[in-house]
CSV table of C-alpha atoms and ligand atoms in Angstrom, one decimal:
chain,number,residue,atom,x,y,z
A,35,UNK,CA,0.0,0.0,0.0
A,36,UNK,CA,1.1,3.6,-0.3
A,37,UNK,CA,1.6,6.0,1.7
A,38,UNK,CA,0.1,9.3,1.4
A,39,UNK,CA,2.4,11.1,3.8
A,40,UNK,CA,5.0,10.0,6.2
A,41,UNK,CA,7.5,11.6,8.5
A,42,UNK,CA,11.0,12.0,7.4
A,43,UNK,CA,13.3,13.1,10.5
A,44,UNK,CA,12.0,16.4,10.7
A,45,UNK,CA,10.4,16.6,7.6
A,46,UNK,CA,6.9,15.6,5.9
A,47,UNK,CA,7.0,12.9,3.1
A,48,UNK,CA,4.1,13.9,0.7
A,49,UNK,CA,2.8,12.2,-2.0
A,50,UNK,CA,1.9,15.0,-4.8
A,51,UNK,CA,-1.7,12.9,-6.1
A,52,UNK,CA,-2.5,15.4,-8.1
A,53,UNK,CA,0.5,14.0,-10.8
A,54,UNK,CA,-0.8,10.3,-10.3
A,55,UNK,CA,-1.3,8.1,-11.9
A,56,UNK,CA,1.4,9.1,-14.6
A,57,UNK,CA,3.6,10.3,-12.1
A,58,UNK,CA,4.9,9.3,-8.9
A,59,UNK,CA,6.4,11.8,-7.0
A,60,UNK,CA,7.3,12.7,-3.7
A,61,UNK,CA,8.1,16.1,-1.7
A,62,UNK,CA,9.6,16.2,1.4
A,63,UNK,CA,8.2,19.2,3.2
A,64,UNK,CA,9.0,21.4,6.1
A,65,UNK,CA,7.3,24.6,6.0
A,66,UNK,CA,3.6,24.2,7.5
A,67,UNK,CA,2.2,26.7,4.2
A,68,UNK,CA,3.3,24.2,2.0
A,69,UNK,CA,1.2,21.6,3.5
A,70,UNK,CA,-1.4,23.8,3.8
A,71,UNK,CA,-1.2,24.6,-0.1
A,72,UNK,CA,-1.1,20.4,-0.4
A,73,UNK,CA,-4.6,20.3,1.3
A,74,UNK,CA,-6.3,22.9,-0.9
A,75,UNK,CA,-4.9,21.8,-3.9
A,76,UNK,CA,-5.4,18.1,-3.1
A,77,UNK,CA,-2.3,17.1,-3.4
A,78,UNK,CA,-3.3,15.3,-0.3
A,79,UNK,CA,-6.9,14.8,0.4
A,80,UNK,CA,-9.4,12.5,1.6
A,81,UNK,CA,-11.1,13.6,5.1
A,82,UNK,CA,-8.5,11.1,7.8
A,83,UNK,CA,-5.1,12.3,5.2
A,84,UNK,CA,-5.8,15.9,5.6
A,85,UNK,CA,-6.8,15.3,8.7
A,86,UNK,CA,-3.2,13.5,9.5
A,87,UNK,CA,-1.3,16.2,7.1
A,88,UNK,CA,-3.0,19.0,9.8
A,89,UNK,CA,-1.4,17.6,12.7
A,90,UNK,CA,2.3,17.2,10.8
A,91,UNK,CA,1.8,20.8,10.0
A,92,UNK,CA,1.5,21.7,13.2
A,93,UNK,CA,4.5,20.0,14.3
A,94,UNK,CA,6.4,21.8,10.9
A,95,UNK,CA,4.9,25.4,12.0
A,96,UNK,CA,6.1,25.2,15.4
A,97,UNK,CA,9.4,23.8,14.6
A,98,UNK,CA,10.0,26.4,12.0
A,99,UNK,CA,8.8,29.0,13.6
A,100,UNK,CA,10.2,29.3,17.0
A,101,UNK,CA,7.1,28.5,19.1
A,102,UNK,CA,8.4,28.5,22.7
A,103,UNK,CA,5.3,28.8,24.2
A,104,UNK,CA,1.6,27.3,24.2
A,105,UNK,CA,0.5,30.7,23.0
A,106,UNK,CA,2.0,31.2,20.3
A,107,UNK,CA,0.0,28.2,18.4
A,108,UNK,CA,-3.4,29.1,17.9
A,109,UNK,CA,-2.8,31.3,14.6
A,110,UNK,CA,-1.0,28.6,12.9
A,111,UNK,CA,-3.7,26.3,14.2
A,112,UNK,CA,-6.2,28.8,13.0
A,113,UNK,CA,-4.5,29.1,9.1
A,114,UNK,CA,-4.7,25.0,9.3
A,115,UNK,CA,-7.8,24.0,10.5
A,116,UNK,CA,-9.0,27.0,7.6
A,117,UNK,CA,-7.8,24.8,4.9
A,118,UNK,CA,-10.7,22.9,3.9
A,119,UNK,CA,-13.8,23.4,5.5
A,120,UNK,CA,-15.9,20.3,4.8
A,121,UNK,CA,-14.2,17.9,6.0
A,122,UNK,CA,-14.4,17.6,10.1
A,123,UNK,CA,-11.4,15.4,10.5
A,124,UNK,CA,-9.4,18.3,9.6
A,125,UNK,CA,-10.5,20.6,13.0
A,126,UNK,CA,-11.0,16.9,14.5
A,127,UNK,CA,-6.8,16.4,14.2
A,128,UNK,CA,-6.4,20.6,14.9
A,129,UNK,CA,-8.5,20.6,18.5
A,130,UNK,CA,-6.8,17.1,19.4
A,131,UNK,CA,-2.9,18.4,19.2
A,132,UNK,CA,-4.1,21.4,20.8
A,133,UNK,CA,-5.9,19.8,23.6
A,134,UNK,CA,-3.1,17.5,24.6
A,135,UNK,CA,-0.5,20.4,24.5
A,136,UNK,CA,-2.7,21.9,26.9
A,137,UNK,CA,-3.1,19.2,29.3
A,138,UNK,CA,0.4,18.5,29.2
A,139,UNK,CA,2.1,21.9,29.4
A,140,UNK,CA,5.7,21.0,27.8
A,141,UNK,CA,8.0,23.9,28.5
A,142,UNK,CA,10.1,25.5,26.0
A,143,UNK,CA,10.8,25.0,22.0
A,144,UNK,CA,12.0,21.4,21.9
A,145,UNK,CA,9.5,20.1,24.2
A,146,UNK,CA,6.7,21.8,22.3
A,147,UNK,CA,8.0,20.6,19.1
A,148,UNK,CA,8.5,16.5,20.5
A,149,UNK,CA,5.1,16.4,21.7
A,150,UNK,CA,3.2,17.7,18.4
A,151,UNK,CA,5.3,15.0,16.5
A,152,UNK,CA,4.7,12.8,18.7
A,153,UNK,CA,0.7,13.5,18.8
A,154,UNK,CA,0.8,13.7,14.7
A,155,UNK,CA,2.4,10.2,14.4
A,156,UNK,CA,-0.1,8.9,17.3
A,157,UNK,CA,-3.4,10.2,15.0
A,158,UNK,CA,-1.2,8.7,11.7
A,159,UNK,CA,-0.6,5.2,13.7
A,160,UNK,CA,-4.2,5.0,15.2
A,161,UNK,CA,-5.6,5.9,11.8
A,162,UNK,CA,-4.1,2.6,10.4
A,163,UNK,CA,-6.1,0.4,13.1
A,164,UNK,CA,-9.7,2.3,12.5
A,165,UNK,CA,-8.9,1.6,8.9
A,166,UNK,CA,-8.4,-2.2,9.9
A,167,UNK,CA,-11.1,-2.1,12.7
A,168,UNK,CA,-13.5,-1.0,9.5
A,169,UNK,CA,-12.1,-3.0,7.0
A,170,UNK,CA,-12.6,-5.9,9.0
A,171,UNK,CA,-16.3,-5.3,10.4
A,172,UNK,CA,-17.6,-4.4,6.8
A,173,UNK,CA,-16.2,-7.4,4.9
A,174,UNK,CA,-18.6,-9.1,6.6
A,175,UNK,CA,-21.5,-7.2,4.9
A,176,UNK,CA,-19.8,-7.9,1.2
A,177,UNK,CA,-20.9,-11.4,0.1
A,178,UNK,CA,-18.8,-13.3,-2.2
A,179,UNK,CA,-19.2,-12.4,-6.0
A,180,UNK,CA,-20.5,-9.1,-5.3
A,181,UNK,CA,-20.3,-6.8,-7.4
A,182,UNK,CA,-19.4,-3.1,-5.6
A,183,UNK,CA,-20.3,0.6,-6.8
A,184,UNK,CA,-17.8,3.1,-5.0
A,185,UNK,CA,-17.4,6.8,-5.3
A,186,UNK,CA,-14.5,8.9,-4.8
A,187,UNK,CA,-11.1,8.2,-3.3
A,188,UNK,CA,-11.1,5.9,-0.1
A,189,UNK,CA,-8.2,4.4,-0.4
A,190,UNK,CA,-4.7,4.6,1.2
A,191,UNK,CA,-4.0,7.5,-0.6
A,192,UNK,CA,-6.8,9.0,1.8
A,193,UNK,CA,-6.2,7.8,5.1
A,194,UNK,CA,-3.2,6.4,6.9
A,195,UNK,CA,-4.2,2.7,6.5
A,196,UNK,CA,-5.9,0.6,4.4
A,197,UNK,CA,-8.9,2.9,3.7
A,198,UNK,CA,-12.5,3.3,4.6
A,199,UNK,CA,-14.5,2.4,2.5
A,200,UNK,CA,-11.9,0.9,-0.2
A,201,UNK,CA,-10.7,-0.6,3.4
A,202,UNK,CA,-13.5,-2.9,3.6
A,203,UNK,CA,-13.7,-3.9,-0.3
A,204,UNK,CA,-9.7,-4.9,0.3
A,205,UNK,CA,-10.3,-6.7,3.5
A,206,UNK,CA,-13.1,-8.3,1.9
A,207,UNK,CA,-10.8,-9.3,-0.9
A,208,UNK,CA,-7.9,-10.4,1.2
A,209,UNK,CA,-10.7,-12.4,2.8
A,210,UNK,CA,-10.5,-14.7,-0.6
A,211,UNK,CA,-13.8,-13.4,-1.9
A,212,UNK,CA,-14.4,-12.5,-5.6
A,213,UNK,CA,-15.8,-9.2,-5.9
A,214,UNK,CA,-15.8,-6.6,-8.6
A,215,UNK,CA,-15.6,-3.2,-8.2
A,216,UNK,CA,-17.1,-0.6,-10.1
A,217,UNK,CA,-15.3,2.7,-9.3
A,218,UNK,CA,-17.5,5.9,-10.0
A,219,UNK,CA,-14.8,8.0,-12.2
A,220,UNK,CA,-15.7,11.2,-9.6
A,221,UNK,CA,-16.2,14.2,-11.6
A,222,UNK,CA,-14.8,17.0,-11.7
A,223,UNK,CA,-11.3,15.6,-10.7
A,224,UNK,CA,-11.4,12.0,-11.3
A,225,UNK,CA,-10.3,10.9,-7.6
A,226,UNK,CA,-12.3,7.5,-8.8
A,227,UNK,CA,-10.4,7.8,-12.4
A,228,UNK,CA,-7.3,8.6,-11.1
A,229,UNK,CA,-6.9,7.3,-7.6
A,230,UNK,CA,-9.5,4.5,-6.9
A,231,UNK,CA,-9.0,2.5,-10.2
A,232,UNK,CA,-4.8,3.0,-9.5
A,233,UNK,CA,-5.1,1.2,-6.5
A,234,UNK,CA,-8.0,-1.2,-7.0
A,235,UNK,CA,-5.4,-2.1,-9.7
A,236,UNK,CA,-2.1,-2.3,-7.7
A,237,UNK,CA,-3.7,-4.5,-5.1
A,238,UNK,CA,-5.2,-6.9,-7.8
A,239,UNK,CA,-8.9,-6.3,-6.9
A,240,UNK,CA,-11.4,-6.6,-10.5
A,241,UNK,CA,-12.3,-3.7,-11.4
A,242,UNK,CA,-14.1,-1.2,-14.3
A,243,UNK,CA,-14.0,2.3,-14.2
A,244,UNK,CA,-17.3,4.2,-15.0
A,245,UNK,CA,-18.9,7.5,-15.8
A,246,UNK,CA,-20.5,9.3,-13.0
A,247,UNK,CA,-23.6,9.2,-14.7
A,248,UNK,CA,-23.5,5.0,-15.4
A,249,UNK,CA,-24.2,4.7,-12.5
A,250,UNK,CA,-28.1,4.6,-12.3
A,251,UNK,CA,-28.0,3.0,-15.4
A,252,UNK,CA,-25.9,-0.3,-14.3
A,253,UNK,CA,-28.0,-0.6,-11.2
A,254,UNK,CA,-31.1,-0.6,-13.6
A,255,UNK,CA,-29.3,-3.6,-15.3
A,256,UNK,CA,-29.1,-5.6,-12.3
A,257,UNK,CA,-25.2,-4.9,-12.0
A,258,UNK,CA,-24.9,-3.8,-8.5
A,259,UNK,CA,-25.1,-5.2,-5.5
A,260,UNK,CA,-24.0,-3.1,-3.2
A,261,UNK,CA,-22.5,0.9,-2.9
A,262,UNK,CA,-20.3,1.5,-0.6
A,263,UNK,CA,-18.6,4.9,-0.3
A,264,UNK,CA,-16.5,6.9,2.1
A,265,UNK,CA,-17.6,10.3,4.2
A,266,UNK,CA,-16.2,13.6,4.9
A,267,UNK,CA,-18.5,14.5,7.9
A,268,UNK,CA,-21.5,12.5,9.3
A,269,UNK,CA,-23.8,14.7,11.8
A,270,UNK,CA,-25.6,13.0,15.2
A,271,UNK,CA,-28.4,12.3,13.0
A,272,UNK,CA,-26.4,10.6,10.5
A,273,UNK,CA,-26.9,12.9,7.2
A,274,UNK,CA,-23.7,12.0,5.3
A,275,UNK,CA,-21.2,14.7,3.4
A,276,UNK,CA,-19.0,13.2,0.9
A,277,UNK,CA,-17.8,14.0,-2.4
A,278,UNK,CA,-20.1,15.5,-4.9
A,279,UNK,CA,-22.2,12.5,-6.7
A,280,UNK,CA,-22.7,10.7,-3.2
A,281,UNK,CA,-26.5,12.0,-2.9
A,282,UNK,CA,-26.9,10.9,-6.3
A,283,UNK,CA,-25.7,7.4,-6.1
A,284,UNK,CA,-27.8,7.2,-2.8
A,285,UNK,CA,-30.7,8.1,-4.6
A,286,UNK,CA,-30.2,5.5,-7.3
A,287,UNK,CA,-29.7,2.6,-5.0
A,288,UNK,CA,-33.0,3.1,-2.5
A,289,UNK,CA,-34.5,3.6,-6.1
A,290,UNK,CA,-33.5,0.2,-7.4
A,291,UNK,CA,-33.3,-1.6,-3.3
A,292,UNK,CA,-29.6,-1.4,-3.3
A,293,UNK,CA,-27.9,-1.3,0.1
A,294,UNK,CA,-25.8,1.9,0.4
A,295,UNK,CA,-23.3,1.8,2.9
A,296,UNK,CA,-21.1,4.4,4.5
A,297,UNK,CA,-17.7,3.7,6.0
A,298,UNK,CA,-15.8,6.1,8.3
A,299,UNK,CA,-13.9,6.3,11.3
A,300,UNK,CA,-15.1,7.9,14.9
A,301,UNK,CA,-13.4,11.2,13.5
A,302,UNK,CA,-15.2,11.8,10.7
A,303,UNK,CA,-18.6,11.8,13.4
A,304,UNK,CA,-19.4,15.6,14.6
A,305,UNK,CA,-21.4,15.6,17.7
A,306,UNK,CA,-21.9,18.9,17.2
A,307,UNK,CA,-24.0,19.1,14.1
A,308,UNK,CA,-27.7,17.3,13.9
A,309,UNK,CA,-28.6,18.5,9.9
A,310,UNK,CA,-26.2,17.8,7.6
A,311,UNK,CA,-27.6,21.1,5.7
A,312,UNK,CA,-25.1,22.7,8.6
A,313,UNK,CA,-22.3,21.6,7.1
A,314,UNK,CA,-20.5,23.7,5.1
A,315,UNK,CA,-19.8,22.7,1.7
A,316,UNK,CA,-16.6,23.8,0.0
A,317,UNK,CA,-16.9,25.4,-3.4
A,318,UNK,CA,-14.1,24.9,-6.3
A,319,UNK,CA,-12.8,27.0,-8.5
A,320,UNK,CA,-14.4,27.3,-12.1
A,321,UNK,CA,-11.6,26.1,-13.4
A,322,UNK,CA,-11.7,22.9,-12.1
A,323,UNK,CA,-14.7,22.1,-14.3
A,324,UNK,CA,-14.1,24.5,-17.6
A,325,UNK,CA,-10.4,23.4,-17.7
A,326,UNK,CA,-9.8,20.8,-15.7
A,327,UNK,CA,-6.2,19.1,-16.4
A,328,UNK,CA,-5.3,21.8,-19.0
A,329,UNK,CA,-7.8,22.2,-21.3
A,330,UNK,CA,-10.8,24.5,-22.3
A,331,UNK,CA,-13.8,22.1,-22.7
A,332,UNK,CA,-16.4,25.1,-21.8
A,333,UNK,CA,-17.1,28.6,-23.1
A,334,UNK,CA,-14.9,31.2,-21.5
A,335,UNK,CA,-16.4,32.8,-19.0
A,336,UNK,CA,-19.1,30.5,-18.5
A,337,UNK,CA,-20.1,30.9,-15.0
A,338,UNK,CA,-20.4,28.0,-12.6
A,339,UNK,CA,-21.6,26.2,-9.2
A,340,UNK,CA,-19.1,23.9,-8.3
A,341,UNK,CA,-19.8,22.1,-4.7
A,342,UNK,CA,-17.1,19.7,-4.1
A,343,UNK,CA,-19.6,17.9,-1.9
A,344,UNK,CA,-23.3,17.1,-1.1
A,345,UNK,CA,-25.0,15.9,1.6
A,346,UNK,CA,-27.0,12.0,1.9
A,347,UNK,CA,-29.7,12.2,3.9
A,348,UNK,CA,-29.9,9.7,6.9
A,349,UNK,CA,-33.2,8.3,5.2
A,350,UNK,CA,-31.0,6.9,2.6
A,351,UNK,CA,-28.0,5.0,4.3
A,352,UNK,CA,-28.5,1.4,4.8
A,353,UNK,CA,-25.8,1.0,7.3
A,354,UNK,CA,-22.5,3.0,8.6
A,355,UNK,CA,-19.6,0.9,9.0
A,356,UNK,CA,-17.1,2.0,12.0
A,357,UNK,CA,-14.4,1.5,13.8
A,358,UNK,CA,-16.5,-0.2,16.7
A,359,UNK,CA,-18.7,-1.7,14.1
A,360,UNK,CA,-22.2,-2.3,11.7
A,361,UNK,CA,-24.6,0.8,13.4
A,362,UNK,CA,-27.6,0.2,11.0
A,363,UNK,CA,-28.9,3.4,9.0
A,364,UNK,CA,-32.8,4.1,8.5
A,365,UNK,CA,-33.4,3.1,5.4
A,366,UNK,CA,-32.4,-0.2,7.3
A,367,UNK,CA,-34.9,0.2,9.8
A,368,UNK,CA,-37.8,1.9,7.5
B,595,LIG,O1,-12.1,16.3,-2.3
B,595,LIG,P1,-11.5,15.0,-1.8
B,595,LIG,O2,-10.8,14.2,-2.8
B,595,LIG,O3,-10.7,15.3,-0.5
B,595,LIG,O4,-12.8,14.2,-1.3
B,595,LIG,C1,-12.6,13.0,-0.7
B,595,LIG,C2,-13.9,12.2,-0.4
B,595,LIG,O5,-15.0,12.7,-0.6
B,595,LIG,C3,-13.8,10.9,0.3
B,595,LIG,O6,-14.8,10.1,-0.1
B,595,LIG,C4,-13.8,11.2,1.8
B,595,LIG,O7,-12.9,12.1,2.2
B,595,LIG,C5,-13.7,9.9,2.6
B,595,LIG,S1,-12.0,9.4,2.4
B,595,LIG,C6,-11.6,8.1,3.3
């Protein structure tokens, strides 16, 4: 598996995903802007990634600035945790450095510096286990031969393990079952194209790449058994943000009796939002749809609406799968 990011001495390891899949490549980073610029380019991305790359950039800003006191954080935290806004797991990681620096009270530069590298590897490390933890509770929900709709980027190159929701289709693979794997190409910037098919292809998992909109239209043909798809923030009553095109597979599925099924760790869960319509939903930059990867394929000027997520009601969601298990959804119950 790859890694997204990785500590290097005293510098961040990044992988640029933007240049995949033709290129590989790797920056080593140690200025905290530059891993802000990362996250909003998405050159790392993926809700537990950023929220991983925040807490490194922590460490980076107070090592390269000087901090010598618990004070002198909260700006950069501030200029972090501003990144992205959708994604929780971002302010999740932010509040949980800050928290334990406060309980903790190291004195002086170095001690500051050990214990928010410390705290950043901690949140990296544990974010391989809740990938497992899910992995291993929603295999069970994949039967053999299925054949598995997913959106987005879930994989490794989002999170610090094995992935969420590509976690479980992995586990469920490793598990000796055959599944297919139909991976949502993710418009506007192919994170299925790109990403998802790249690594449902290095770890030897069938798969077929399709259109956004094919989707709908394969479940019609009986080609789908299952969706299962990553989140970005889930509220206490369970409405759902993920990339844009989630709602929409939703939809499809409870139109055609498909269980949809969301996979995320405890971080991705805000306790303090109960309508997902409070979440606030990044917009892109019109480029990203009249150019995207170099090219004009829309009239200049054209104006545009691009939300780089949406939000699935809890109505829809047949299940979530989490770290401490299969909590059922309410289209389960209805
Ligand atoms: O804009 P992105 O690529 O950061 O969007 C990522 C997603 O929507 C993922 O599905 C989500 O973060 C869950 S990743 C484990």
């Amino acid at each position: 598996m790859v890694n997204a990011l990785q500590r290097i001495d005293n510098k961040v390891r990044l992988l640029r995903q933007t240049l995949l899949p033709t290129e590989v490549h790797y920056d080593d980073l140690d200025d905290y802007r530059d891993i802000i610029a990362a996250i909003k380019c998405l050159d790392v991305r993926g809700a537990p990634a950023i929220g991983i790359a925040a807490a490194y950039g922590l460490a980076l800003a107070a090592q390269r600035n000087n901090v010598a006191g618990i004070d002198d954080l909260p700006t950069f935290a501030d200029e972090i945790r501003n990144a992205r806004p959708t994604a929780v797991n971002l302010s999740w990681a932010v509040d949980r450095v800050t928290t334990r620096l406060r309980q903790e009270k190291p004195q002086g530069h170095q001690a500051i510096v050990a214990l928010l590298w410390n705290e950043a590897e901690t949140i990296h490390a544990e974010d391989r286990h809740l990938c497992r933890a899910m992995g291993e509770h929603g295999a069970a929900l994949i039967p053999d031969k299925a054949r598995v709709l997913t959106h987005c980027n879930t994989g490794a190159l989002a999170t610090g393990g094995i992935g969420t929701a590509f976690g479980v289709i992995y586990t469920a693979h490793q598990q000796g079952k055959q599944i297919l794997v139909y991976a949502d190409e993710t418009r506007p910037l192919l994170q299925g194209a790109r990403l998802t098919a790249w690594e449902l292809m290095q770890a030897g998992i069938p798969c077929r790449l399709i259109c956004d909109s094919t989707a709908a239209m394969l479940m019609r043909q009986g080609g789908v058994d299952l969706a299962i798809v990553g989140a970005d923030r889930i509220t206490t009553q369970g409405d759902v943000a993920n990339k844009i095109g989630t709602y929409s597979v939703a939809v499809a599925c409870h139109h055609h009796d498909i269980p949809f099924y969301v996979a995320a760790p405890y971080s991705t869960f805000d306790e303090s939002l109960v309508n997902g319509d409070e979440i606030p939903i990044e917009e892109r930059h019109a480029d990203e749809i009249t150019r995207g990867f170099g090219r004009l394929t829309a009239p200049e000027g054209v104006e545009v609406y691009a939300p780089a997520f949406d939000i699935t009601p809890a109505e829809l969601v047949s299940a979530y799968i989490t770290d401490q298990g299969i909590r059922p959804g309410k289209r389960h119950r209805s």
